[in-house]
Amino acid sequence: MTESAWELRYEGYVPGDEPLREALCTVGNGYLATRGAAAEATAGGAHYPGTYAAGVYNRLSSRVAGQFVENESLVNLPHWPALTFRIDGGPWFDADTADLLEYRQWLDLREAVLTRWLRFRDERGRTTAVTWRRFADMAFPHACAAETTVVAEDWSGTLEFRSVLDGRVRNSLVERYRDLPNRHLEPVRAVHLSGDSVLLEVRTGQSGIGVAMAARTTVWDGEHRHSGVRGRPVDGAGWTGHVLAVDVAPGGTVRLEKVVTVFTGRDRAISEPAADAARWLDRLGGFGALHRDHVRAWRRLWPRFRVSVTGSEDARRTIRLHLLHLLQTVSPNTADLDVGVPARGLHGEAYRGHVFWDELFVFPVLNLRLPDLTRALLRYRHRRMPEALQAAREAGLRGAMFPWQSGSDGREESQRLHLNPRSGRWNPDPTWRQHHIGSAIAYNIWQYYQVTGDREFLTHHGAEMLLEIARFWASAAVWDAGRARYVIRGVMGPDEFHCGYTAGDTGGIDNNAYTNVMAVWVILRALDALAALPEQARAELTDALELRTAELVRWRHLTRAMYVPFHDDGVLSQFEGYERLAELDWDAYRRRYGDIHRLDRILEAEGDSVNRYKASKQADVLMLFYLLSADELGQILHRMGYALAPDAIPRTIDYYLARTSHGSTLSAVVHAWVLARAHRERAVEFFQRALRSDVTDIQGGTTSEGIHLAAMAGSVDLLQRCFSGLETRGDRLVLNPFWPRDLGVLELTVRYRNHTLALRISGHRVRVTAGTGVHRPVKVSCRDETAELHPGSTIHFPLATGRPAAARDRGPTA
């Protein structure tokens, strides 16, 4: 990766690097995304073409290890960029077999356009230069466009293009899924609309979602349609297209444009997918016109997402890459789609495109820039409340039990069996026990409300979800008379390693500290939300939920009597009984295996179990320090009758840091955050690791299956909230910077309570400037000082030793 801070560039063609490049060079617009596979590539070997539309899932059944299982997957849609060419009837071009003279590929981060350029020599010694460009239109999300330019450097002859829509695709990207059924699409029809346009219609087998693509392929001589094109239709079972031939003179240039429309049965305001795909194809202009509108749409987005550090060009580029992929997964185009945040973006098939808790790391970036998008994504959860309520009833509980993995309808999509590729064994997968997903959803609701003050959302959607999640935790907590406290049993914490106390035990663990503390936090916030509602709305909601005084009294008692395990030395225990587990010989395992990120798989392959050891895949207890300030956590524990000694937090961090394998890309994000106050240098090391997670495929092959969206967003959030100390609480914007000077100066733009604020933070000074407008002033606090910020004014907070004083300007400053 080289060159400018607005460019992800690769030099040379390395087949082994293609899977990673294809994921990182994905283009998308929040409605759909297309991996950066070469236009001529087919699935297999180093390549995997893939296009995914948000929310288009399908369910397939299979028998695994003697058990009947169902899996719902985000569906790989027809390959729309498919195009190749040949000269004088020779072999169709393929980079894997061509004699390449030069090769480079780059993703323009500012415009979200992928470009690929190469020169090759064929078997007759002819030299040809080719440039491909493609994008998924951010302005009109149902459009994609590609351009291929061929230069005949030293030959003349007939140049043939073959451009098709290929619906013969499967979901076969993830190796461990390949032996399972993977054909999700059924052909419906293929139609030649005109001499240059075709329509392909398919349908998902189980979910019955219609998908239609229409493509117009035209050949150009400069700015004019080529007058000498000879075309013929080609098609077969599940695919259709054209072969277009032109004559080329030495030094001649031929340009081909391919414009594609995509519609599905999930779209709003359409007649039916095929009709709209064909109609809109006729209405759209060419590549250049679409590109202009696409670039303008991105130019409107980037100022909102300005996050820049002056100390490192590499960090600037990677942060922009992460923001690009975030916006290619969820953008303003996503708001009307009824979809969640897929953990691996729209970039591949890992995790089957499911929605986990990753929004916990994504929403802080969106809340401060596109809060309406956060609101729309929270509605995805609200619409699936009936399924969550039913799941709790079936478990013998009350309230809303949201699934750890969610897809189309909100049922639990976690696998019941999981393949360990090291041992080849299918083992029970108890990750559905991660009920802390409900606390993550509640946290997201409350944080959105804190940033926006959106009382309407709280009244009609947010408070109901908060109360039903609180009701679930109150139902799951049972009174332990021996302790005179409430306990929660049979769960999995965020560490994802411990599902029981012995090898083969999948019944969960008891009193996970993170789960129990966050359950109390949720109940307290639910009570706050109820109090914040207008009197009539509060009365109507409590009546609709049959929320009686006696139930609320029990909730309040629970918040004072929840059990939280501690070690004898005051360190928070990950769960009850953790201190009795065996210590792992970490050095021995590192010497034996090198990469021990997935320690659980290593131990299972040895016939052992991670359940037996003090070992975590990622942050568990430490998630409390990630989500809650030391003051807030201390207040909650004090409410429950526990004292948090001043040195307990750093000792707890050190204890678990020494016992974590960092088997998740999120681990670096969380550890950077919790180390930022006491161990700034180590925090920066973890921040750099988070930046590298996907661009260097730090986990050795996982990024090619789909980016890690939460780690990407989390790396941005480390800059905007962690190192800056930015919080939104108590109806004010709070800043408490512990800024690493090696990173230079941080400049970012956020929206808070309808104000557009420009922040500039260095090691010695904070500057906050509000855009002009007629909004009410907002309060901004920095360490011990609070000032009122009016539209069009600027506040300065010196960060020198001693008590800082706030200075105020009435106008923006340079």
Coordinates of N, CA and C in Angstrom, one line a residue, residues 654-751:
D654 N -4.5 -4.9 34.0 CA -3.3 -5.6 33.9 C -3.5 -7.1 34.0
Y655 N -4.4 -7.5 34.9 CA -4.7 -8.9 35.2 C -5.2 -9.6 33.9
Y656 N -6.2 -9.0 33.3 CA -6.8 -9.6 32.1 C -6.0 -9.4 30.8
L657 N -5.3 -8.4 30.7 CA -4.4 -8.2 29.6 C -3.4 -9.3 29.4
A658 N -2.9 -9.8 30.6 CA -1.9 -10.9 30.6 C -2.6 -12.2 30.2
R659 N -3.9 -12.3 30.2 CA -4.6 -13.5 30.0 C -5.5 -13.5 28.8
T660 N -5.2 -12.6 27.8 CA -6.0 -12.5 26.6 C -5.3 -12.8 25.4
S661 N -5.9 -13.6 24.5 CA -5.2 -14.1 23.3 C -5.4 -13.1 22.1
H662 N -6.3 -12.1 22.3 CA -6.6 -11.1 21.2 C -7.1 -11.8 19.9
G663 N -8.0 -12.8 20.1 CA -8.5 -13.5 19.0 C -9.6 -12.8 18.2
S664 N -9.9 -11.6 18.5 CA -10.9 -10.8 17.8 C -10.2 -9.5 17.5
T665 N -10.6 -8.9 16.3 CA -10.0 -7.6 16.0 C -10.5 -6.5 16.9
L666 N -11.6 -6.7 17.6 CA -12.1 -5.8 18.5 C -11.3 -5.7 19.8
S667 N -10.5 -6.7 20.0 CA -9.6 -6.7 21.2 C -8.7 -5.5 21.3
A668 N -8.1 -5.2 20.1 CA -7.2 -4.0 20.1 C -7.9 -2.7 20.4
V669 N -9.1 -2.6 19.8 CA -9.9 -1.3 20.1 C -10.2 -1.1 21.5
V670 N -10.7 -2.2 22.2 CA -11.1 -2.1 23.6 C -9.8 -1.9 24.5
H671 N -8.8 -2.6 24.2 CA -7.6 -2.5 25.1 C -6.9 -1.1 24.9
A672 N -6.9 -0.6 23.7 CA -6.4 0.8 23.5 C -7.2 1.8 24.3
W673 N -8.5 1.6 24.3 CA -9.4 2.5 25.1 C -9.1 2.4 26.6
V674 N -9.1 1.2 27.1 CA -8.9 1.1 28.6 C -7.5 1.5 29.1
L675 N -6.5 1.4 28.2 CA -5.2 1.8 28.6 C -4.9 3.2 28.4
A676 N -5.7 4.0 27.8 CA -5.4 5.3 27.3 C -5.1 6.3 28.5
R677 N -5.7 6.1 29.6 CA -5.4 7.0 30.7 C -4.1 6.7 31.4
A678 N -3.9 5.4 31.7 CA -2.7 5.1 32.6 C -1.5 4.7 31.8
H679 N -1.7 4.1 30.6 CA -0.6 3.6 29.8 C -0.7 4.1 28.4
R680 N -0.4 5.3 28.2 CA -0.7 5.9 26.9 C 0.1 5.3 25.8
E681 N 1.4 5.0 26.0 CA 2.2 4.4 25.0 C 1.7 3.0 24.5
R682 N 1.2 2.2 25.5 CA 0.6 0.9 25.2 C -0.7 1.1 24.5
A683 N -1.4 2.1 24.8 CA -2.7 2.4 24.2 C -2.5 2.7 22.7
V684 N -1.4 3.5 22.4 CA -1.1 3.8 21.0 C -0.7 2.6 20.3
E685 N 0.0 1.7 20.9 CA 0.4 0.4 20.3 C -0.9 -0.4 19.9
F686 N -1.8 -0.4 20.7 CA -3.1 -1.2 20.4 C -3.9 -0.4 19.3
F687 N -3.8 0.9 19.4 CA -4.5 1.7 18.3 C -3.9 1.4 17.0
Q688 N -2.6 1.4 16.9 CA -1.9 1.0 15.6 C -2.3 -0.4 15.2
R689 N -2.4 -1.3 16.2 CA -2.8 -2.6 15.8 C -4.2 -2.7 15.2
A690 N -5.1 -1.8 15.8 CA -6.5 -1.7 15.3 C -6.5 -1.2 13.9
L691 N -5.6 -0.2 13.6 CA -5.5 0.3 12.3 C -5.0 -0.8 11.3
R692 N -4.1 -1.6 11.7 CA -3.6 -2.6 10.8 C -4.5 -3.9 10.7
S693 N -5.5 -4.0 11.5 CA -6.2 -5.3 11.6 C -6.6 -5.8 10.2
D694 N -7.2 -5.0 9.4 CA -7.7 -5.4 8.1 C -6.7 -5.2 7.0
V695 N -6.1 -4.0 7.0 CA -5.2 -3.7 5.9 C -4.0 -4.7 5.7
T696 N -3.6 -5.3 6.9 CA -2.6 -6.3 6.8 C -3.1 -7.7 7.1
D697 N -4.4 -7.8 7.2 CA -5.1 -9.1 7.5 C -4.4 -9.7 8.7
I698 N -4.5 -9.1 9.8 CA -3.7 -9.4 11.0 C -4.0 -10.8 11.5
Q699 N -5.3 -11.3 11.2 CA -5.7 -12.6 11.7 C -5.4 -13.7 10.7
G700 N -4.7 -13.4 9.6 CA -4.2 -14.4 8.7 C -5.3 -15.1 7.8
G701 N -6.0 -14.3 7.1 CA -7.0 -14.8 6.1 C -8.4 -14.5 6.4
T702 N -8.8 -13.9 7.5 CA -10.2 -13.6 7.8 C -10.7 -12.4 7.0
T703 N -9.9 -11.4 6.8 CA -10.4 -10.2 6.1 C -10.9 -10.5 4.7
S704 N -10.3 -11.4 4.0 CA -10.7 -11.8 2.7 C -12.1 -12.2 2.7
E705 N -12.6 -12.7 3.8 CA -14.0 -13.2 3.9 C -15.0 -12.1 4.2
G706 N -14.5 -10.9 4.5 CA -15.3 -9.7 4.8 C -14.5 -8.9 5.9
I707 N -14.6 -7.6 5.7 CA -14.0 -6.7 6.6 C -14.5 -6.8 8.0
H708 N -13.8 -6.3 9.0 CA -14.3 -6.3 10.4 C -14.8 -4.9 10.7
L709 N -16.1 -4.7 10.5 CA -16.6 -3.3 10.5 C -16.5 -2.7 11.9
A710 N -16.7 -3.4 12.9 CA -16.7 -2.8 14.3 C -15.3 -2.4 14.6
A711 N -14.2 -3.1 14.2 CA -12.9 -2.7 14.4 C -12.5 -1.5 13.6
M712 N -13.0 -1.4 12.4 CA -12.8 -0.2 11.6 C -13.4 1.0 12.2
A713 N -14.7 0.9 12.6 CA -15.4 2.1 13.2 C -14.7 2.3 14.6
G714 N -14.4 1.3 15.3 CA -13.8 1.5 16.6 C -12.5 2.2 16.6
S715 N -11.7 2.0 15.5 CA -10.4 2.7 15.4 C -10.7 4.2 15.2
V716 N -11.7 4.6 14.5 CA -12.1 6.0 14.4 C -12.6 6.5 15.7
D717 N -13.3 5.7 16.4 CA -13.9 6.2 17.7 C -12.8 6.4 18.7
L718 N -11.7 5.6 18.6 CA -10.6 5.9 19.5 C -10.0 7.3 19.4
L719 N -10.0 7.8 18.2 CA -9.6 9.2 18.0 C -10.7 10.2 18.5
Q720 N -11.9 9.9 18.1 CA -12.9 11.0 18.3 C -13.4 11.0 19.8
R721 N -13.4 9.8 20.4 CA -14.0 9.8 21.8 C -13.0 9.4 22.9
C722 N -12.1 8.5 22.6 CA -11.2 8.0 23.6 C -10.0 9.0 23.9
F723 N -9.2 9.1 22.9 CA -8.0 10.0 23.1 C -8.4 11.5 23.3
S724 N -9.6 11.9 22.8 CA -10.1 13.2 23.0 C -10.9 13.3 24.3
G725 N -11.3 12.2 24.9 CA -12.1 12.2 26.1 C -13.5 12.8 25.9
L726 N -14.0 12.6 24.6 CA -15.3 13.2 24.3 C -16.5 12.3 24.8
E727 N -17.4 12.9 25.5 CA -18.6 12.2 26.0 C -19.8 13.1 25.8
T728 N -20.9 12.5 25.7 CA -22.2 13.3 25.7 C -23.0 12.8 26.8
R729 N -23.1 13.5 27.9 CA -23.8 13.2 29.1 C -24.2 14.4 29.8
G730 N -25.3 14.3 30.6 CA -25.7 15.4 31.4 C -26.0 16.6 30.6
D731 N -26.6 16.4 29.4 CA -26.9 17.5 28.5 C -25.8 18.5 28.2
R732 N -24.6 17.9 28.0 CA -23.5 18.7 27.6 C -22.5 17.8 26.9
L733 N -21.6 18.5 26.1 CA -20.5 17.8 25.4 C -19.3 18.0 26.4
V734 N -18.7 16.8 26.7 CA -17.6 16.8 27.7 C -16.3 16.4 27.0
L735 N -15.2 17.1 27.2 CA -13.9 16.8 26.6 C -12.9 16.6 27.8
N736 N -12.2 15.5 27.7 CA -11.1 15.3 28.7 C -9.9 14.7 28.0
P737 N -9.2 15.4 27.2 CA -8.2 14.8 26.3 C -7.0 14.3 27.1
F738 N -6.6 13.1 26.6 CA -5.3 12.5 27.0 C -4.6 12.2 25.6
W739 N -4.3 13.3 24.9 CA -4.0 13.1 23.5 C -2.5 12.7 23.3
P740 N -2.2 11.6 22.6 CA -0.8 11.2 22.3 C -0.2 12.2 21.4
R741 N 0.9 12.9 21.8 CA 1.5 13.9 21.0 C 2.1 13.4 19.7
D742 N 2.5 12.1 19.7 CA 3.1 11.5 18.5 C 2.1 11.5 17.3
L743 N 0.8 11.6 17.6 CA -0.2 11.6 16.6 C -0.4 13.0 16.0
G744 N 0.3 14.0 16.5 CA 0.1 15.4 16.0 C -1.1 16.1 16.5
V745 N -1.9 16.6 15.6 CA -3.1 17.3 15.9 C -4.3 16.6 15.3
L746 N -5.3 16.5 16.1 CA -6.6 15.9 15.7 C -7.6 17.0 15.3
E747 N -8.1 16.8 14.1 CA -9.2 17.7 13.6 C -10.4 16.8 13.2
L748 N -11.6 17.2 13.7 CA -12.7 16.4 13.4 C -14.0 17.3 13.4
T749 N -15.0 16.8 12.7 CA -16.3 17.5 12.7 C -17.3 16.6 13.3
V750 N -18.2 17.1 14.2 CA -19.3 16.3 14.7 C -20.5 17.2 14.7
R751 N -21.7 16.5 14.9 CA -23.0 17.2 15.1 C -23.5 16.8 16.5

